Short mmCIF file of C-alpha atoms and ligand atoms in Angstrom, two decimals:
data_model
loop_
_atom_site.label_atom_id
_atom_site.label_comp_id
_atom_site.label_asym_id
_atom_site.label_seq_id
_atom_site.Cartn_x
_atom_site.Cartn_y
_atom_site.Cartn_z
CA MET R 22 116.45 55.32 119.65
CA SER R 23 116.18 58.19 116.89
CA ARG R 24 113.32 60.87 118.17
CA ASP R 25 110.01 61.32 117.01
CA ARG R 26 110.83 64.51 115.53
CA THR R 27 106.97 64.70 114.59
CA ARG R 28 105.57 64.76 117.78
CA GLU R 29 108.50 67.74 119.04
CA ALA R 30 107.62 71.26 119.21
CA LEU R 31 108.18 74.06 116.49
CA ALA R 32 110.98 75.65 118.92
CA THR R 33 111.95 71.89 119.95
CA ARG R 34 113.45 70.88 116.17
CA ALA R 35 114.40 74.61 115.63
CA ALA R 36 116.77 74.64 118.96
CA ARG R 37 118.20 71.51 118.20
CA ALA R 38 118.62 72.46 114.17
CA GLY R 39 122.00 70.78 113.51
CA ILE R 40 123.09 69.50 116.79
CA ASN R 41 124.77 66.40 117.29
CA ALA R 42 125.24 66.46 113.60
CA ASP R 43 129.18 66.29 113.58
CA PRO R 44 129.69 62.33 113.38
CA GLY R 45 133.61 63.17 112.26
CA HIS R 46 134.59 65.13 115.57
CA GLY R 47 131.78 64.67 117.70
CA GLY R 48 131.40 68.54 117.99
CA ILE R 49 127.63 69.42 119.77
CA VAL R 50 127.13 71.50 116.69
CA ALA R 51 127.68 70.92 112.80
CA PRO R 52 130.93 72.14 111.37
CA ILE R 53 131.68 74.86 108.45
CA ASN R 54 132.41 72.47 105.78
CA VAL R 55 134.08 73.98 103.21
CA ALA R 56 135.28 71.16 100.24
CA ALA R 57 134.64 72.30 96.78
CA THR R 58 134.35 68.50 95.94
CA TYR R 59 134.35 65.21 97.42
CA LEU R 60 135.97 61.66 97.42
CA ARG R 61 134.18 59.38 95.25
CA ASP R 62 134.19 55.32 95.89
CA ASP R 63 133.85 54.44 92.52
CA ALA R 64 134.52 57.26 89.58
CA ALA R 65 131.05 55.47 88.23
CA ILE R 66 129.35 56.11 91.52
CA PRO R 67 128.56 59.57 93.30
CA GLY R 68 128.75 59.11 97.39
CA LYS R 69 126.28 60.86 99.21
CA PHE R 70 127.48 64.51 98.50
CA ASP R 71 130.13 64.82 95.53
CA TYR R 72 130.51 68.64 94.01
CA ALA R 73 129.37 71.68 96.67
CA ARG R 74 127.69 73.31 93.94
CA THR R 75 125.04 70.41 93.83
CA ASN R 76 124.96 69.97 97.47
CA ALA R 77 126.97 70.31 100.72
CA PRO R 78 127.14 69.58 104.12
CA THR R 79 126.80 72.18 105.90
CA ARG R 80 123.87 73.49 103.43
CA ALA R 81 122.31 69.77 103.80
CA VAL R 82 121.54 70.48 108.04
CA LEU R 83 119.62 74.21 106.88
CA ALA R 84 117.78 72.52 104.59
CA GLU R 85 117.10 69.88 106.40
CA ALA R 86 116.14 72.18 109.56
CA ILE R 87 114.00 73.64 107.23
CA ALA R 88 112.10 71.49 105.34
CA GLY R 89 111.60 69.92 108.68
CA LEU R 90 109.81 73.31 110.29
CA GLU R 91 107.74 74.38 106.85
CA GLY R 92 106.19 70.72 107.18
CA ALA R 93 108.53 69.81 103.22
CA GLU R 94 109.59 67.02 102.19
CA GLY R 95 112.73 68.55 101.36
CA ALA R 96 114.46 72.12 100.75
CA CYS R 97 116.71 74.22 98.31
CA LEU R 98 118.68 76.93 99.46
CA THR R 99 119.54 80.14 97.72
CA ALA R 100 122.58 82.89 98.00
CA SER R 101 119.48 85.23 98.42
CA GLY R 102 115.95 84.99 98.56
CA MET R 103 114.93 86.52 95.22
CA ALA R 104 117.39 83.49 94.06
CA ALA R 105 114.86 81.25 95.74
CA ILE R 106 112.51 83.82 94.08
CA ASP R 107 114.02 83.27 90.52
CA LEU R 108 114.48 79.08 91.05
CA ILE R 109 110.85 78.74 91.12
CA LEU R 110 109.95 79.97 87.78
CA ASN R 111 112.30 77.36 86.08
CA LEU R 112 109.95 75.32 87.06
CA LEU R 113 107.50 77.11 83.64
CA PRO R 114 107.21 76.28 80.74
CA ALA R 115 107.98 79.50 78.55
CA GLY R 116 104.63 81.61 77.98
CA ALA R 117 103.63 80.59 81.34
CA ARG R 118 100.25 82.77 82.55
CA ILE R 119 101.89 83.98 86.33
CA VAL R 120 99.04 85.48 88.48
CA ALA R 121 100.62 87.60 91.35
CA ALA R 122 99.92 89.26 94.25
CA HIS R 123 99.66 93.05 93.25
CA ASP R 124 101.51 94.25 96.57
CA CYS R 125 104.31 91.44 97.39
CA TYR R 126 107.74 92.37 97.52
CA GLY R 127 109.03 95.30 94.98
CA GLY R 128 111.85 92.96 93.71
CA THR R 129 110.12 90.25 93.41
CA GLN R 130 107.75 92.51 90.87
CA ARG R 131 111.30 93.78 88.89
CA LEU R 132 112.11 89.72 88.48
CA PHE R 133 108.80 88.99 87.03
CA ASN R 134 108.57 91.66 85.00
CA ALA R 135 112.17 91.28 84.01
CA ARG R 136 111.01 88.09 83.09
CA ALA R 137 108.35 87.75 81.27
CA PRO R 138 110.06 89.60 77.94
CA GLN R 139 112.20 86.90 78.19
CA ARG R 140 110.60 83.44 78.51
CA GLY R 141 107.41 84.50 77.17
CA PHE R 142 105.36 85.09 80.81
CA GLU R 143 102.31 86.54 80.71
CA ILE R 144 102.03 87.97 84.64
CA VAL R 145 98.42 89.45 85.96
CA TYR R 146 98.85 91.25 89.11
CA ALA R 147 95.67 90.61 91.48
CA ASP R 148 94.50 91.96 94.98
CA ALA R 149 95.18 88.56 96.54
CA THR R 150 93.14 89.59 99.57
CA ASP R 151 89.25 89.83 97.34
CA LEU R 152 88.90 85.73 96.09
CA SER R 153 86.68 86.95 93.31
CA ALA R 154 89.55 89.59 91.19
CA LEU R 155 91.48 86.37 92.23
CA GLU R 156 89.51 84.25 90.96
CA ALA R 157 89.22 85.72 87.61
CA ALA R 158 92.58 86.70 87.29
CA LEU R 159 93.24 83.45 87.68
CA LYS R 160 90.97 81.70 84.83
CA PRO R 161 92.22 80.97 81.65
CA GLY R 162 94.55 78.59 82.95
CA ALA R 163 97.11 80.01 85.16
CA ALA R 164 100.96 78.08 85.93
CA LEU R 165 101.37 79.64 89.25
CA LEU R 166 99.71 81.50 91.82
CA PHE R 167 102.44 83.23 93.65
CA LEU R 168 101.59 84.38 97.60
CA GLU R 169 102.98 86.80 99.87
CA THR R 170 101.27 86.99 103.31
CA PRO R 171 101.55 89.65 105.26
CA SER R 172 101.99 91.80 102.33
CA ASN R 173 104.85 93.80 102.34
CA PRO R 174 104.48 96.81 103.82
CA ARG R 175 100.90 97.34 103.95
CA LEU R 176 100.72 94.00 105.93
CA ARG R 177 97.37 92.48 104.25
CA ILE R 178 96.22 89.55 104.80
CA THR R 179 95.39 86.25 102.15
CA ASP R 180 93.30 83.08 102.62
CA ILE R 181 95.80 81.08 102.13
CA GLU R 182 93.55 78.05 102.19
CA ALA R 183 91.13 79.59 100.06
CA ALA R 184 93.56 81.13 97.50
CA SER R 185 95.07 78.10 97.07
CA ALA R 186 92.06 75.98 96.41
CA LEU R 187 91.56 78.96 93.79
CA GLY R 188 95.18 78.27 91.97
CA HIS R 189 94.36 74.51 92.42
CA GLY R 190 90.99 74.98 90.92
CA ALA R 191 92.86 76.38 87.72
CA GLY R 192 95.93 74.51 87.69
CA ALA R 193 98.22 76.30 88.81
CA LEU R 194 101.27 75.64 91.44
CA VAL R 195 100.92 77.45 94.60
CA ALA R 196 103.90 79.49 96.23
CA VAL R 197 103.46 81.70 98.70
CA ASP R 198 106.32 84.31 100.31
CA ASN R 199 106.51 83.38 103.83
CA THR R 200 109.89 85.89 104.47
CA VAL R 201 107.55 88.25 107.63
CA LEU R 202 106.58 85.93 108.92
CA SER R 203 108.72 82.55 108.79
CA PRO R 204 107.95 79.02 109.86
CA ALA R 205 107.54 79.90 113.43
CA LEU R 206 104.58 82.30 112.51
CA GLN R 207 102.27 80.55 109.74
CA ARG R 208 103.29 77.78 107.79
CA PRO R 209 101.59 77.84 104.10
CA LEU R 210 102.27 74.10 103.03
CA GLU R 211 99.68 73.43 105.79
CA LEU R 212 96.82 75.74 104.80
CA GLY R 213 97.02 73.49 100.88
CA ALA R 214 100.09 75.99 99.02
CA ASP R 215 102.50 73.64 97.02
CA ILE R 216 106.24 75.71 97.36
CA VAL R 217 106.78 78.37 100.54
CA VAL R 218 109.66 80.38 99.43
CA SER R 219 111.59 83.04 102.07
CA SER R 220 114.48 85.07 102.52
CA LEU R 221 116.69 83.50 105.06
CA THR R 222 118.38 86.90 105.16
CA LYS R 223 115.16 88.73 107.14
CA ILE R 224 113.37 86.35 110.63
CA ILE R 225 115.02 83.72 109.64
CA ASN R 226 119.00 84.26 110.34
CA GLY R 227 117.50 87.52 112.22
CA HIS R 228 120.95 89.06 113.27
CA SER R 229 121.55 90.89 109.07
CA ASP R 230 125.00 89.31 108.88
CA MET R 231 124.40 87.17 105.55
CA VAL R 232 122.15 87.07 102.99
CA GLY R 233 120.45 83.51 101.53
CA GLY R 234 116.88 82.37 100.55
CA VAL R 235 114.99 79.59 101.00
CA VAL R 236 112.57 77.24 98.40
CA CYS R 237 110.11 74.53 100.14
CA ALA R 238 108.16 72.04 98.07
CA ARG R 239 105.96 69.34 99.42
CA ASP R 240 106.27 67.29 97.22
CA SER R 241 109.09 65.59 95.86
CA ALA R 242 109.23 65.43 92.78
CA VAL R 243 108.41 69.27 92.75
CA LEU R 244 111.70 69.05 94.94
CA ASP R 245 113.77 67.26 92.33
CA ASP R 246 112.99 69.98 89.40
CA LEU R 247 114.01 72.73 91.99
CA ALA R 248 117.19 71.13 92.93
CA TRP R 249 118.15 69.82 89.64
CA TRP R 250 117.66 73.72 88.26
CA LEU R 251 119.92 74.23 91.53
CA ASN R 252 122.54 72.78 90.60
CA ALA R 253 122.20 73.18 86.53
CA SER R 254 121.99 77.24 87.72
CA GLY R 255 124.51 76.66 90.32
CA THR R 256 122.44 79.77 92.28
CA GLY R 257 123.34 77.55 95.65
CA LEU R 258 124.02 79.56 99.47
CA GLY R 259 127.77 78.75 100.53
CA PRO R 260 128.54 77.13 103.89
CA PHE R 261 129.68 80.32 105.65
CA ASP R 262 126.37 81.70 104.95
CA ALA R 263 125.03 78.53 105.93
CA PHE R 264 126.55 77.99 109.14
CA LEU R 265 125.20 81.30 110.42
CA ALA R 266 121.62 80.84 109.04
CA THR R 267 121.16 77.84 111.28
CA ARG R 268 122.52 79.34 114.42
CA GLY R 269 120.14 82.26 114.10
CA LEU R 270 117.53 79.45 113.07
CA ARG R 271 118.28 77.78 116.64
CA THR R 272 116.47 80.78 118.67
CA LEU R 273 113.60 82.07 115.90
CA PRO R 274 111.10 80.17 117.50
CA LEU R 275 111.57 83.21 120.58
CA ARG R 276 112.72 85.93 118.56
CA ALA R 277 108.91 85.88 116.47
CA ARG R 278 108.02 85.98 119.82
CA ALA R 279 109.06 88.44 121.28
CA GLN R 280 109.24 91.10 118.62
CA SER R 281 105.53 89.85 117.48
CA ASP R 282 104.70 90.73 121.67
CA SER R 283 106.54 93.72 121.26
CA ALA R 284 105.05 95.13 118.02
CA LEU R 285 101.51 94.51 118.66
CA GLU R 286 102.22 96.58 121.86
CA LEU R 287 103.74 99.44 120.25
CA ALA R 288 101.24 99.49 116.66
CA GLY R 289 98.03 99.72 120.33
CA ARG R 290 100.41 102.51 121.05
CA LEU R 291 100.70 104.42 117.79
CA ALA R 292 97.40 103.57 116.60
CA ALA R 293 96.57 105.53 119.87
CA HIS R 294 98.73 108.29 119.38
CA ASP R 295 97.25 112.09 118.15
CA ARG R 296 100.59 112.38 115.65
CA VAL R 297 99.61 109.12 113.77
CA SER R 298 97.09 109.07 111.30
CA HIS R 299 96.75 105.32 110.41
CA VAL R 300 98.41 102.00 111.48
CA ASP R 301 98.81 99.34 109.54
CA TYR R 302 99.17 95.74 112.04
CA PRO R 303 97.20 92.73 112.03
CA GLY R 304 96.94 91.90 115.46
CA LEU R 305 95.60 95.04 115.64
CA ALA R 306 90.92 94.26 115.91
CA ALA R 307 90.83 97.69 113.68
CA HIS R 308 93.54 96.11 111.03
CA PRO R 309 90.46 93.92 108.20
CA GLY R 310 92.78 90.71 108.02
CA HIS R 311 92.84 90.30 111.99
CA ALA R 312 90.54 87.32 112.01
CA LEU R 313 91.67 85.53 109.17
CA ALA R 314 95.25 86.57 110.82
CA ALA R 315 94.82 85.12 114.00
CA ARG R 316 93.23 82.18 112.26
CA GLN R 317 96.09 81.59 109.43
CA GLN R 318 98.70 82.51 111.48
CA SER R 319 100.46 80.65 114.85
CA GLY R 320 98.85 83.86 117.39
CA ARG R 321 100.94 86.05 117.01
CA PHE R 322 101.76 88.17 114.46
CA GLY R 323 105.61 89.43 113.58
CA PRO R 324 107.94 92.24 113.28
CA LEU R 325 106.94 94.46 110.57
CA VAL R 326 104.51 97.75 112.03
CA SER R 327 103.37 100.59 109.08
CA LEU R 328 101.70 103.59 109.49
CA GLU R 329 101.09 107.48 108.50
CA VAL R 330 102.05 110.30 110.36
CA LYS R 331 100.41 113.86 110.20
CA GLY R 332 103.59 116.15 109.12
CA ASP R 333 106.75 115.37 107.53
CA ALA R 334 107.59 111.54 108.17
CA ARG R 335 111.00 112.57 106.96
CA ARG R 336 110.85 114.48 110.65
CA PHE R 337 109.85 112.03 112.23
CA LEU R 338 112.46 109.61 110.98
CA GLU R 339 115.76 112.28 112.25
CA GLY R 340 114.02 111.59 115.66
CA LEU R 341 114.42 107.83 115.32
CA GLU R 342 117.62 106.46 117.24
CA LEU R 343 117.06 102.98 117.77
CA PHE R 344 115.73 102.18 114.53
CA SER R 345 118.28 102.03 112.66
CA LEU R 346 117.06 103.90 108.90
CA ALA R 347 118.00 101.13 106.55
CA GLN R 348 116.18 97.75 104.54
CA SER R 349 115.87 94.63 105.32
CA LEU R 350 113.25 93.00 108.63
CA GLY R 351 113.14 90.70 111.13
CA GLY R 352 116.58 91.44 112.55
CA ALA R 353 117.00 91.41 116.33
CA GLU R 354 118.05 95.93 115.57
CA SER R 355 114.65 97.54 114.70
CA LEU R 356 114.86 99.36 111.69
CA VAL R 357 113.02 102.19 110.28
CA SER R 358 112.37 102.04 106.70
CA VAL R 359 110.22 104.14 103.68
CA PRO R 360 109.25 101.53 101.00
CA ALA R 361 108.40 103.86 98.19
CA LEU R 362 111.57 105.62 98.79
CA MET R 363 113.24 101.83 99.79
CA THR R 364 112.38 98.47 99.52
CA HIS R 365 109.89 99.38 97.07
CA ALA R 366 111.77 101.97 95.01
CA ALA R 367 111.77 99.59 91.64
CA MET R 368 107.91 99.68 91.64
CA SER R 369 106.36 101.83 89.00
CA PRO R 370 104.42 105.07 90.97
CA GLN R 371 101.85 103.75 89.44
CA ALA R 372 101.59 100.18 90.65
CA ARG R 373 103.10 101.23 93.48
CA ALA R 374 100.04 103.30 93.66
CA ASP R 375 97.40 100.23 92.97
CA ALA R 376 99.31 98.38 96.31
CA GLY R 377 98.35 100.76 98.69
CA ILE R 378 102.08 102.36 99.38
CA SER R 379 102.18 106.09 99.54
CA ASP R 380 105.54 107.99 99.57
CA SER R 381 104.87 108.86 103.20
CA LEU R 382 104.16 105.54 104.26
CA VAL R 383 106.86 104.39 106.79
CA ARG R 384 107.43 101.05 107.60
CA LEU R 385 108.98 100.05 111.18
CA SER R 386 110.43 96.46 111.63
CA VAL R 387 110.68 95.84 115.57
CA GLY R 388 113.65 94.21 116.90
CA LEU R 389 114.67 93.29 120.49
CA GLU R 390 115.80 95.95 121.84
CA ASP R 391 113.63 96.40 125.32
CA GLY R 392 109.44 97.86 124.28
CA ASP R 393 109.87 101.03 126.50
CA ASP R 394 113.02 102.17 125.45
CA LEU R 395 111.41 101.62 121.49
CA TRP R 396 108.31 103.84 123.03
CA ARG R 397 109.95 106.37 124.21
CA ASP R 398 111.91 107.04 121.25
CA LEU R 399 109.15 105.93 118.66
CA GLU R 400 107.05 108.90 121.71
CA THR R 401 110.22 111.96 121.21
CA ALA R 402 110.37 111.96 117.13
CA LEU R 403 106.90 112.06 117.13
CA ALA R 404 106.92 114.64 119.35
CA ARG R 405 109.15 116.15 116.51
CA LEU R 406 105.86 116.45 113.87
C1 LIG I 5 114.07 90.91 101.40
C2 LIG I 5 112.38 90.30 100.23
C3 LIG I 5 112.95 88.89 99.09
C4 LIG I 5 114.31 89.03 98.65
O1 LIG I 5 114.85 88.08 99.82
P1 LIG I 5 116.64 88.08 99.47
O2 LIG I 5 117.17 87.88 100.48
O3 LIG I 5 116.76 90.11 99.68
O4 LIG I 5 117.16 88.64 98.32
C5 LIG I 5 111.50 88.28 99.26
N1 LIG I 5 110.74 88.56 99.70
C6 LIG I 5 109.99 89.41 100.77
C7 LIG I 5 108.90 89.75 101.41
C8 LIG I 5 111.33 90.62 100.80
O5 LIG I 5 111.63 90.96 102.12
#
């Protein structure tokens, strides 16, 4: 009897990703299949797998698992999160109008701004948390609305359901970058988006040992277009990285829960500390997007906490030992970064100011270390100020 996966909890489906999927040897986990090409029975008829640029077994296991968690028709896996976002741009005709959240990831803005003159795209950046500003930006008939919520690093919350309705009203495809939360904590397709894109590099893999991306679509025609471009452009994920991300995915719900709980506790303690002037964390009742986040997310608020300290942010950074100074987020290890100098350095100073990213903003990605140990580390570094 085959399982009714639709009735299973997300944790069950994640833990079973690629399990019992080795018909060749009966291995409990799906093997890494490295073949570049696959035998045909008939010269004119490809088998299920034909050439590994198009699709391959190890990639297919992960694609099916993530599509299942997002509630998508299917998924395309790419060599990075940026390749996944670029894949979406292939759906658009020359001259298309794109409306994007003004505080979306710096690398996304760099890509959009570079593609615009090449393909005649008109890119409008808008504050997606302000629905009337979004409606005004969408009005002249946009082809793509690109959202990111919570936004990174200020963790502003966009109402996906309301924004999607505005996007659809203008005739646009609605895509949401779900990297910061992952399907364990938020499922944009259930809220009305057409496409959800994530970096696998971050919390989905969760171990900071591979780079990859994924695009999921609700509609099979959109998915077919994405798959066509994935094959044509050859930017698909390789088998070793697909294997690693599948292994990471099995513990995603557990990690997302533990890291969110730790982040909430640390954010509350930071907000009450006299050397901290400001904390952004959607799990805190004082956060302007708290009620919305509580409603549209899965009851938890993710691993990222941003803060401003009173005094020299660099002195604070130098005092940290359990938070490693490095880009990226969502891994089992805690990281600290200065977005203006690191993840968002590609944006112009004006664009950073518009998005509320000051030069002294510090972003924490809370990992799986013991929460009290992390707090002691933060306290010690704050005491240096
Ligand atoms: C990291 C990141 C990306 C890009 O992913 P890569 O795997 O690094 O290419 C896109 N969006 C967000 C929100 C990110 O944090």
